[in-house]
Every structure is written in structure tokens, then in C-alpha cells.
Short mmCIF file of C-alpha atoms in Angstrom, two decimals:
data_model
loop_
_atom_site.label_atom_id
_atom_site.label_comp_id
_atom_site.label_asym_id
_atom_site.label_seq_id
_atom_site.Cartn_x
_atom_site.Cartn_y
_atom_site.Cartn_z
CA ILE A 1 0.20 -0.03 0.21
CA LEU A 2 1.31 3.31 -1.01
CA ARG A 3 0.70 5.38 2.17
CA THR A 4 3.56 7.82 2.49
CA ALA A 5 4.42 10.36 0.17
CA PRO A 6 8.11 9.39 -0.17
CA PHE A 7 7.15 5.71 -0.91
CA ARG A 8 4.34 6.41 -3.33
CA GLY A 9 6.96 9.18 -5.14
CA ARG A 10 9.76 6.36 -5.61
CA TRP A 11 6.93 3.80 -6.72
CA ALA A 12 5.90 6.22 -9.56
CA GLU A 13 9.29 7.03 -10.46
CA ASP A 14 10.20 3.38 -10.82
CA ALA A 15 6.89 2.85 -12.98
CA ALA A 16 7.64 6.15 -15.12
CA ALA A 17 11.25 4.79 -15.49
CA ARG A 18 10.26 1.56 -16.68
CA TYR A 19 7.69 2.82 -18.94
CA LEU A 20 10.19 5.35 -20.90
CA GLU A 21 12.65 2.44 -21.22
CA GLU A 22 9.86 0.17 -22.54
CA LEU A 23 9.70 2.81 -25.13
CA GLY A 24 13.34 2.56 -25.98
CA TRP A 25 14.48 5.62 -23.90
CA ARG A 26 17.69 5.37 -22.05
CA LEU A 27 17.88 6.09 -18.24
CA VAL A 28 20.80 8.23 -17.72
CA ALA A 29 20.32 9.53 -13.91
CA ARG A 30 17.55 9.38 -10.80
CA ASN A 31 17.14 12.39 -8.72
CA VAL A 32 19.80 14.62 -9.77
CA ARG A 33 20.08 17.16 -7.25
CA LEU A 34 21.40 20.74 -8.44
CA ALA A 35 21.37 24.29 -7.35
CA GLY A 36 18.13 24.90 -8.99
CA GLY A 37 16.18 21.68 -7.35
CA GLU A 38 15.81 18.09 -8.26
CA ILE A 39 15.35 16.26 -11.63
CA ASP A 40 13.59 13.15 -11.11
CA LEU A 41 14.64 11.31 -14.23
CA VAL A 42 17.21 11.97 -16.75
CA LEU A 43 16.78 9.96 -20.07
CA ARG A 44 18.11 9.89 -23.46
CA ASP A 45 15.80 9.77 -26.56
CA GLY A 46 18.18 9.27 -29.26
CA GLU A 47 20.17 12.54 -29.37
CA VAL A 48 17.83 14.38 -27.58
CA GLN A 49 18.15 14.60 -23.64
CA VAL A 50 14.82 14.47 -21.78
CA PHE A 51 14.26 15.73 -17.97
CA VAL A 52 11.23 14.31 -16.48
CA GLU A 53 9.48 15.56 -13.39
CA VAL A 54 7.27 12.49 -11.98
CA LYS A 55 3.91 13.23 -9.90
CA ALA A 56 2.13 11.08 -7.85
CA ARG A 57 -0.81 12.06 -5.91
CA GLN A 58 -3.30 10.61 -4.02
CA ASP A 59 -6.23 11.96 -4.93
CA SER A 60 -6.94 12.69 -9.25
CA ASP A 61 -8.28 16.22 -9.04
CA GLY A 62 -6.89 18.08 -12.21
CA SER A 63 -3.80 17.00 -14.25
CA ALA A 64 -0.47 16.18 -12.86
CA ALA A 65 0.82 18.88 -15.15
CA ALA A 66 -1.26 21.40 -13.44
CA SER A 67 0.21 20.56 -10.12
CA VAL A 68 3.49 21.77 -11.25
CA SER A 69 3.69 25.40 -10.50
CA PRO A 70 5.18 27.94 -12.72
CA ASP A 71 7.86 28.68 -10.07
CA LYS A 72 8.51 24.81 -9.94
CA HIS A 73 8.73 24.87 -13.88
CA TRP A 74 11.27 27.53 -13.92
CA SER A 75 13.29 25.96 -11.34
CA ARG A 76 13.31 22.68 -13.10
CA LYS A 77 14.35 24.47 -16.26
CA LEU A 78 17.17 26.28 -14.50
CA SER A 79 18.04 22.82 -13.10
CA ALA A 80 18.12 21.21 -16.48
CA ASP A 81 20.09 24.19 -18.17
CA SER A 82 22.85 23.67 -15.52
CA GLU A 83 22.94 19.86 -16.01
#
């Protein structure tokens, strides 16, 4: 049972990584900590480096994308730029 947020988050990251690897993407790194924040998954899709923010929520109100605030989106962009 996915009762705690950290456990639920790890489960969601594992599921996302498996799914993207099944699509043929190559996992490069997980939970990369940089000055601008943390990037959950870093993958390669051919020549393209992909940064993934995984969102796991207990409720289903709204989309996962809507749960990422503009500030958090910007901090992830800064993190990716410094990668």
C-alpha cells in the first residue's frame, strides 16, 4: 500500500522509468540534485536529453501537469540548463 508520500513518489518514479525504457529511451540518471532543484529522471531519446518531473498524488483532482506551479517549472528549467 502506497501510504507515505516518499514511498508513493519512489513507486511512481520507478513506474515512469520502466515505461519510458520500454519506449526505447535510455535512463541516464535519477534524482539529480542541482542548485535549482532536483530532476527526477534524466533520459536519452536518441540524440535528445529528456528531463522528467514525476508527480504521484493520492487524489485525482486535475492533471499532474497542473500541479506543477510556474515557479517549480522555472526552477526545473534552471536545473536542466545547468545539467
